[in-house]
Amino acid sequence: MNAVLEMRAISKTFPGVKALDDVNLEIRPAEIHAIIGENGAGKSTLMKVLSGVYPYGSYDGEIYYEGQLSRFRSIAESERVGIVIIHQELALVPFLSIAENIFLGNEPARFGVIDWDAAFARTRDLLRTVGLDENPETLVTHLGVGKQQLVEIAKALSKRVKLLILDEPTASLSDKDSAALLRLLVTLKERGIASILISHKLNEISQVADRITILRDGSTIETLDCRAAAVDEDRIIRGMVGRDMAHRYPPRTPRIGGVLMEVRDWTAFHPLHAERPVVRNVSFSVRKGEIVGIAGLMGSGRTEFAMSLFGRAYGQGVSGRVRIEGRDVDVSTIDKAIAAGIAYVTEDRKQLGLVLDESIARNTTLANLPGIARATVIDEDRESDVAENYRRSMRIRSYGIGQQVVNLSGGNQQKVVLSKWLFTDTKILILDEPTRGIDVGAKYEIYCIINELVDQGRGVVMISSEMPELLGLCDRIYVMNEGRFVGEFPASEASQEAIMRSIMRSKERNG
Ligand SMILES: Nc1ncnc2c1ncn2[C@@H]1O[C@H](COP(=O)(O)OP(=O)(O)OP(=O)(O)O)[C@@H](O)[C@H]1O
Ligand SMILES: [Mg+2]
């Protein structure tokens, strides 16, 4: 069979890191080809080589596209032949319309004037193909992430894509949006478009992939053919981490003590619409040594709740009471919340979590400078020791603690965010999607760290969209829907069905 694409013996070095070492990849016509591997394995780098982000001359090896030796010097050159990459971070312009975003840079022009009628009509067609019935004039900022992702694909289709590359497209999508996106890949495949899918969600991969290439430490390990033989998640994991993983969740014997934090009647309103409640009368508690989960669908208000609790970082008209170890505490600013013993580890590592142009070391110690200071002067040796410890235990793939965070792979950035909060001596950690975009092996490490934290008598509140993760880890799970807590289950009674049922029941009640 003729390959659409062959990447042969690709190597790429950054100062101090060999990101790709003799990698081979072959993509056949109209196949969905998954690329998987641990954080830092080189997946994004390989795709950037392919799409010309890293131009010809900056890597070793050869790229054959539709049988021809290709030397892309820019993204524009690879796009011209039908290779379109959708990056880990979305790239649409929020305050332009859908149509403007799609035709930005390639507007249909008549006599040098943009023909907007044509652009709108064409946009409507493209949107229909990706399953959206949005108005082309809608501003992108008004769309959810799921729909923005589909607009990105519509934009790719407008460029007559033949090979579509998606780098973790479903990382921040709800289950429903992810399913829609995967269905779209299958539809595109039926129209002859091949796609490369990078994802840490193994269940999705085993659903749609025709073949899977596994990268480890910058090298190709193997390519599995899912049509020839059934490939299950355990098989994929073995290829990724190089060993069997008998358990996805570390064993733990909970030692749960008295109430650590108690929240009563927490309410918060939308930051722009003072009359719209987003968090409604939420009451809950966390005990010493306890891992408490908050389950809910995307948009149920979990992040808004956590952020409003953490120094009113979200919303207006916030009210309610917080008691920590039996005492009323003031959490009205972020500083006060931290002083009271609360930390919030955000799901959005780029916006709230990291100073990108600083080193791993500085980012790790950022939230607890007193922890490394001697008489108000930062003790750099101590900073290095602390950061090096976390780098080892979290297996942060980098050449050293001096590396700028901006150059780390997505998952490794997330590990730095976690280290930063682990290094504070907070009593309560609120973790918002802590394992998003993180590979299975590293997830296990993070679970171990969470277990250690609660063993020390701290309390952890975990927000996660991955229900198996909540079920595998938590001692108790609250269910949130439309701003309210609508269910509570001890680990022994929690199941996916029970959680979904309480969400559905509350929807019925609210009509
Ligand atoms: N611009 C850069 N400068 C220096 N090192 C880099 C740069 N980009 C990537 N690296 C390094 O190359 C390696 C591969 O990174 P890459 O982003 O390709 O990983 P990945 O497989 O996409 O991981 P993830 O699943 O976490 O997204 C990592 O060790 C990373 O730190
Ligand atoms: Mg990546």
XYZ file of C-alpha atoms and ligand atoms in Angstrom:
543
model
C 0.000 0.000 0.000
C 1.270 3.464 -0.829
C 1.885 5.601 2.180
C 0.630 9.201 2.306
C 3.501 10.059 4.531
C 6.781 8.524 5.517
C 9.062 10.100 8.054
C 12.419 8.338 7.982
C 15.119 8.395 10.636
C 14.084 11.722 12.076
C 16.321 13.162 14.784
C 15.979 16.520 16.480
C 18.150 17.985 19.191
C 17.523 20.928 21.483
C 20.318 22.316 23.638
C 20.888 19.507 26.143
C 18.049 17.250 24.945
C 17.788 14.758 22.127
C 14.035 15.069 21.668
C 13.848 12.692 18.692
C 16.283 9.901 17.947
C 15.930 8.086 14.650
C 12.124 8.084 14.566
C 10.166 6.398 11.780
C 6.508 6.954 11.039
C 4.339 5.806 8.164
C 0.805 7.040 7.532
C -1.445 5.227 5.058
C -4.255 6.785 3.043
C -7.442 7.466 4.990
C -6.290 5.970 8.251
C -6.570 7.301 11.762
C -3.107 6.889 13.177
C -2.574 7.490 16.872
C 0.756 8.530 18.310
C 1.154 7.887 21.979
C 3.912 8.039 24.536
C 4.781 9.414 27.923
C 5.093 13.138 28.590
C 8.199 14.400 26.884
C 8.473 11.356 24.602
C 8.660 13.661 21.584
C 5.156 13.509 20.082
C 4.605 17.249 19.667
C 8.158 17.743 18.450
C 7.706 15.098 15.739
C 4.555 16.847 14.532
C 6.302 20.209 14.518
C 9.040 18.724 12.341
C 6.403 17.370 9.996
C 4.476 20.611 9.694
C 7.463 22.878 9.174
C 7.313 24.615 12.553
C 10.855 23.283 12.837
C 11.980 23.925 9.266
C 13.989 21.726 6.957
C 17.613 21.933 8.026
C 16.844 22.032 11.750
C 16.405 18.247 11.974
C 18.019 15.124 10.515
C 16.163 12.575 8.403
C 13.744 12.657 5.519
C 10.074 13.315 4.996
C 8.283 11.760 2.030
C 4.809 13.135 1.437
C 2.712 11.580 -1.330
C 5.888 9.892 -2.525
C 7.925 13.066 -2.797
C 10.854 14.141 -0.720
C 9.574 17.224 1.103
C 11.514 20.017 2.706
C 9.047 22.253 4.465
C 10.517 25.528 5.550
C 7.380 26.866 7.233
C 3.848 25.936 8.232
C 2.587 27.723 5.125
C 4.559 25.297 2.946
C 3.163 22.172 4.582
C -0.359 23.619 4.507
C -0.059 24.287 0.823
C 0.206 20.537 0.214
C -2.626 19.681 2.583
C -0.976 18.998 5.951
C -2.769 20.891 8.698
C -1.817 20.766 12.361
C -4.053 21.736 15.228
C -1.849 22.412 18.212
C -2.169 21.574 21.893
C -3.142 25.209 22.490
C -5.979 26.573 20.382
C -5.050 29.304 17.985
C -8.281 31.047 17.055
C -8.653 34.797 17.509
C -11.335 35.197 20.200
C -12.771 38.557 19.174
C -13.210 37.748 15.513
C -16.179 35.906 14.060
C -16.127 32.262 13.033
C -16.030 33.241 9.360
C -13.193 35.706 9.903
C -11.219 33.061 11.767
C -11.727 30.519 9.035
C -10.759 32.829 6.229
C -8.117 34.844 8.013
C -5.234 34.944 5.586
C -7.090 33.155 2.775
C -10.210 35.257 2.214
C -12.166 34.586 -0.955
C -11.522 37.785 -2.904
C -13.144 39.284 -5.961
C -11.227 42.079 -7.673
C -9.056 42.268 -4.575
C -12.043 42.921 -2.301
C -13.060 40.288 0.209
C -16.308 38.700 -0.885
C -18.017 38.262 2.491
C -21.191 36.788 1.012
C -19.119 33.998 -0.445
C -17.153 33.650 2.778
C -20.325 33.315 4.861
C -21.878 30.794 2.509
C -18.688 28.757 2.438
C -18.391 28.966 6.238
C -21.943 27.671 6.642
C -21.056 24.658 4.456
C -17.893 23.956 6.373
C -19.644 24.248 9.721
C -22.285 21.802 8.553
C -19.569 19.320 7.619
C -18.154 19.419 11.138
C -21.620 19.214 12.675
C -22.081 22.797 13.879
C -25.064 24.987 13.098
C -23.593 28.186 14.442
C -24.002 31.546 12.716
C -20.759 32.387 10.832
C -20.883 35.863 12.373
C -20.748 34.550 15.950
C -17.638 35.666 17.774
C -15.339 32.775 18.613
C -15.118 33.945 22.231
C -18.784 32.982 22.668
C -18.107 29.345 21.770
C -17.124 26.639 24.228
C -13.779 24.855 23.791
C -15.456 21.891 22.099
C -16.991 24.056 19.409
C -13.790 26.067 18.977
C -12.024 22.793 18.292
C -14.565 21.998 15.576
C -14.101 25.478 14.075
C -10.367 24.750 13.915
C -11.159 21.635 11.935
C -13.563 23.549 9.691
C -10.702 25.948 9.075
C -8.449 23.019 8.182
C -11.072 21.753 5.738
C -11.201 25.174 4.093
C -7.532 24.661 3.287
C -8.259 21.352 1.523
C -6.605 19.239 4.155
C -5.364 15.756 3.231
C -3.551 14.954 6.445
C -4.990 16.379 9.634
C -2.862 16.414 12.774
C -4.524 16.809 16.151
C -2.293 17.259 19.181
C -4.343 16.357 22.259
C -7.574 17.726 20.837
C -9.831 16.290 23.505
C -7.738 17.165 26.561
C -10.124 19.894 27.679
C -13.330 18.650 26.089
C -16.352 17.142 27.819
C -17.098 13.494 27.061
C -19.880 14.553 24.719
C -17.692 16.987 22.763
C -14.869 14.453 22.589
C -17.228 11.850 21.185
C -18.429 14.323 18.539
C -14.859 15.112 17.562
C -13.897 11.456 17.258
C -16.982 10.785 15.134
C -15.902 13.621 12.884
C -12.477 12.014 12.401
C -14.222 8.854 11.262
C -16.395 10.838 8.822
C -13.340 12.593 7.420
C -11.631 9.253 7.017
C -14.560 8.056 4.917
C -13.918 11.084 2.710
C -10.310 10.012 2.288
C -8.654 12.302 4.827
C -5.970 10.706 6.983
C -5.433 11.921 10.495
C -2.794 11.712 13.167
C -4.220 11.778 16.665
C -2.137 12.438 19.754
C -3.904 11.740 23.005
C -3.340 10.445 26.508
C -6.867 9.080 26.634
C -6.265 5.449 25.807
C -9.939 4.530 25.681
C -10.493 7.024 22.861
C -7.510 5.725 20.990
C -8.586 2.129 21.169
C -12.007 3.269 19.888
C -10.975 5.037 16.698
C -7.374 4.303 15.785
C -6.536 2.041 12.871
C -2.898 1.921 13.881
C -0.913 3.166 16.844
C 2.719 4.228 16.915
C 4.364 4.306 20.304
C 7.210 6.666 21.129
C 9.390 6.363 24.191
C 12.260 8.705 25.092
C 12.396 10.089 21.579
C 12.483 6.713 19.797
C 9.900 4.676 17.927
C 9.102 1.559 19.923
C 6.520 -0.116 17.720
C 3.471 0.334 15.527
C 0.411 -1.681 16.474
C -2.218 -2.589 13.911
C -5.647 -2.483 15.541
C -7.356 -4.012 12.530
C -5.157 -7.094 12.503
C -5.571 -7.880 16.195
C -7.466 -6.417 19.093
C -5.278 -3.945 20.973
C -6.407 -3.292 24.521
C -5.342 -0.532 26.896
C -3.004 -2.788 28.856
C -1.167 -3.659 25.675
C -0.746 0.044 24.836
C 0.479 0.838 28.326
C 3.070 -1.910 28.150
C 4.483 -0.356 24.988
C 4.468 3.119 26.487
C 6.088 2.529 29.826
C 8.070 -0.581 28.913
C 6.543 -2.766 31.621
C 3.188 -4.104 32.746
C 1.228 -1.871 35.042
C -0.857 -4.163 37.169
C -2.633 -1.318 38.933
C -3.668 2.084 37.719
C -4.184 3.332 41.277
C -1.728 2.855 44.114
C -3.067 0.933 47.099
C -3.791 2.942 50.244
C -5.309 2.382 53.656
C -7.114 5.605 54.496
C -6.539 7.033 57.965
C -9.242 9.638 58.222
C -9.407 12.045 61.163
C -11.573 14.945 62.282
C -13.061 17.675 60.133
C -10.393 19.884 58.629
C -12.413 22.287 56.534
C -16.075 23.027 56.493
C -17.824 25.230 53.954
C -21.399 26.438 54.530
C -23.847 27.961 52.041
C -21.248 29.012 49.516
C -22.732 31.148 46.765
C -21.125 33.078 43.927
C -22.478 35.059 41.007
C -21.239 35.391 37.458
C -18.505 38.061 37.173
C -20.341 39.938 34.408
C -23.969 39.114 35.204
C -24.604 40.010 38.836
C -28.024 38.334 38.778
C -26.794 34.942 37.558
C -25.803 32.524 40.349
C -23.070 30.090 39.297
C -22.465 28.457 42.665
C -25.572 27.949 44.761
C -25.587 27.274 48.489
C -22.869 24.688 48.440
C -22.016 23.081 51.780
C -19.359 20.456 52.206
C -16.540 19.235 54.384
C -13.103 17.665 54.132
C -11.543 15.632 56.904
C -7.910 15.120 57.814
C -6.382 12.421 55.675
C -9.318 12.406 53.308
C -9.443 12.626 49.518
C -12.739 14.181 48.514
C -13.797 14.202 44.889
C -16.118 16.560 43.066
C -17.704 14.935 40.040
C -19.840 16.730 37.497
C -20.196 17.452 33.826
C -18.237 20.186 32.105
C -19.844 23.514 33.037
C -21.390 22.253 36.273
C -19.617 24.978 38.251
C -16.837 22.957 39.873
C -13.962 25.200 38.802
C -15.982 28.331 39.564
C -16.712 26.982 43.041
C -13.070 26.161 43.724
C -11.840 29.491 42.423
C -14.404 31.544 44.332
C -13.372 29.691 47.481
C -9.718 30.397 46.792
C -9.633 34.119 47.559
C -12.637 34.981 45.382
C -10.525 34.415 42.294
C -13.828 33.951 40.486
C -17.181 35.709 40.565
C -18.870 38.487 42.468
C -21.258 38.700 45.401
C -19.491 35.703 46.951
C -20.955 34.677 50.303
C -20.717 31.766 52.714
C -18.679 30.577 55.663
C -15.424 28.677 55.806
C -14.116 27.024 58.970
C -10.727 25.385 59.156
C -9.978 23.201 62.182
C -13.035 24.594 63.905
C -12.230 28.254 63.449
C -13.858 30.750 61.098
C -11.314 31.923 58.547
C -11.176 34.841 56.166
C -10.552 33.691 52.592
C -11.564 36.909 50.853
C -8.264 37.349 48.993
C -5.835 34.846 47.540
C -3.170 35.802 50.095
C -5.605 35.267 52.940
C -6.735 31.938 51.523
C -3.122 30.751 51.307
C -2.459 32.025 54.851
C -5.533 30.111 56.043
C -4.015 26.946 54.592
C -5.757 26.499 51.253
C -4.047 25.958 47.918
C -5.722 25.730 44.547
C -3.888 23.941 41.750
C -5.400 25.128 38.538
C -6.361 23.169 35.475
C -5.118 25.986 33.297
C -1.385 25.805 33.759
C -0.583 28.495 31.223
C -2.801 31.199 32.641
C -2.610 30.796 36.382
C 0.031 28.295 37.256
C 3.433 29.117 35.849
C 5.879 31.874 35.028
C 6.892 30.503 31.659
C 10.197 32.251 31.153
C 11.475 31.270 34.595
C 13.300 28.055 35.485
C 11.825 24.885 36.928
C 13.594 25.741 40.192
C 12.059 29.193 40.541
C 8.581 28.001 39.582
C 8.728 25.182 42.115
C 9.481 27.483 45.014
C 7.383 30.443 43.893
C 4.459 29.902 46.242
C 6.626 29.307 49.279
C 9.603 31.650 49.152
C 9.895 31.678 52.960
C 10.509 27.927 52.693
C 13.812 28.540 50.935
C 14.768 31.919 52.399
C 17.262 32.645 55.135
C 16.512 36.012 56.732
C 14.547 37.219 53.686
C 17.297 36.313 51.214
C 16.570 33.437 48.874
C 18.953 30.594 49.579
C 19.698 29.329 46.094
C 21.254 26.066 47.239
C 18.134 25.269 49.190
C 16.003 26.239 46.197
C 18.029 23.869 44.020
C 17.742 21.004 46.502
C 14.004 21.355 46.774
C 13.472 21.669 43.040
C 15.824 18.769 42.261
C 13.936 16.558 44.689
C 10.621 17.219 43.015
C 12.147 16.907 39.561
C 13.313 13.397 40.464
C 10.260 12.184 42.312
C 7.834 13.522 39.708
C 10.104 12.416 36.867
C 10.003 15.820 35.176
C 11.717 15.268 31.857
C 14.244 18.075 31.404
C 17.983 18.561 31.298
C 17.977 20.122 34.751
C 16.194 22.427 37.164
C 17.607 25.407 35.302
C 15.520 24.689 32.215
C 12.902 27.296 31.375
C 9.410 26.006 31.898
C 8.320 27.270 28.481
C 10.457 24.560 26.843
C 8.949 21.656 28.747
C 6.381 19.348 27.184
C 2.761 19.962 28.213
C 2.573 17.185 30.769
C 5.869 18.096 32.357
C 4.681 21.672 32.837
C 1.727 20.282 34.761
C 4.117 18.387 37.025
C 5.951 21.626 37.829
C 2.651 23.266 38.799
C 1.971 20.384 41.151
C 5.455 20.493 42.694
C 4.972 24.154 43.399
C 1.917 23.536 45.567
C 3.256 20.400 47.159
C 6.120 22.475 48.466
C 3.798 24.774 50.407
C 2.647 23.551 53.800
C -1.007 23.978 53.018
C -3.574 21.988 54.938
C -6.027 21.702 52.094
C -5.160 21.233 48.461
C -7.789 21.716 45.844
C -6.602 19.976 42.679
C -8.487 20.940 39.535
C -7.959 18.341 36.787
C -4.448 17.555 38.058
C -3.810 14.770 35.571
C -5.140 16.379 32.414
C -2.701 15.754 29.581
C -0.542 13.515 31.767
C 0.578 10.061 30.685
C -0.490 6.910 32.557
C 2.879 6.307 34.206
C 3.126 9.856 35.535
C -0.501 9.779 36.630
C 0.416 6.925 38.901
C 3.251 9.023 40.368
C 0.837 11.879 40.991
C -1.649 9.567 42.702
C 1.152 8.332 44.957
C 1.973 11.917 45.868
C -1.668 12.682 46.641
C -1.747 9.636 48.907
C 1.381 10.831 50.683
C -0.156 14.251 51.219
C -3.234 12.917 52.934
C -1.144 10.457 54.937
C 0.529 13.514 56.437
C -2.880 14.624 57.675
C -3.724 17.077 54.946
C -6.996 17.104 53.053
C -7.320 16.915 49.282
C -10.247 18.064 47.176
C -10.044 16.664 43.704
C -11.971 17.928 40.711
C -11.753 15.591 37.758
C -13.697 14.850 34.608
C -12.319 11.344 34.547
C -14.732 9.402 36.652
C -12.602 6.245 36.910
C -9.922 8.427 38.462
C -12.281 9.801 41.112
C -13.590 6.320 41.819
C -10.080 4.893 42.027
C -8.753 7.546 44.380
C -11.393 9.263 46.528
C -12.763 8.376 49.940
C -15.910 10.357 49.299
C -17.382 11.934 46.166
C -19.713 14.899 45.878
C -21.639 15.404 42.662
C -22.153 18.904 41.320
C -24.666 20.002 38.732
C -25.786 23.464 37.641
C -24.015 25.094 40.552
C -25.409 22.827 43.264
C -24.168 19.779 45.104
C -26.722 17.152 44.159
C -25.249 13.960 45.577
C -22.698 12.567 48.002
C -21.282 9.051 48.015
C -18.784 7.280 50.239
C -16.271 5.318 48.178
C -18.074 2.061 48.928
C -21.299 3.287 47.296
C -19.862 5.348 44.461
C -20.102 4.161 40.864
C -20.344 5.831 37.466
C -24.015 4.878 37.282
C -24.825 6.277 40.728
C -23.092 9.569 39.898
C -24.782 9.927 36.514
C -28.123 9.077 38.062
C -27.855 11.883 40.609
C -26.971 14.347 37.845
C -29.930 13.245 35.723
C -32.320 13.364 38.657
C -31.333 16.929 39.496
C -31.793 17.937 35.865
C -35.336 16.567 35.960
C -36.069 18.436 39.185
C -34.921 21.685 37.634
C -36.973 21.035 34.514
N 11.868 24.411 22.335
C 12.429 23.482 23.116
N 13.617 23.691 23.716
C 14.192 22.740 24.496
N 13.654 21.543 24.739
C 12.469 21.267 24.167
C 11.793 22.214 23.337
N 10.636 21.654 22.914
C 10.584 20.419 23.461
N 11.697 20.177 24.201
C 12.004 18.932 24.920
O 11.868 17.842 24.016
C 11.286 16.716 24.637
C 10.046 16.271 23.864
O 9.021 17.234 24.046
P 7.589 17.121 23.350
O 6.898 18.415 23.607
O 7.751 16.688 21.948
O 6.928 15.951 24.215
P 5.454 15.292 24.080
O 5.662 13.863 23.748
O 4.620 16.109 23.177
O 4.942 15.369 25.594
P 3.476 15.752 26.223
O 2.690 14.470 26.247
O 3.817 16.130 27.638
O 2.885 16.848 25.433
C 11.007 17.130 26.075
O 12.050 16.668 26.871
C 11.013 18.646 26.026
O 11.404 19.196 27.258
Mg 2.948 17.374 23.481
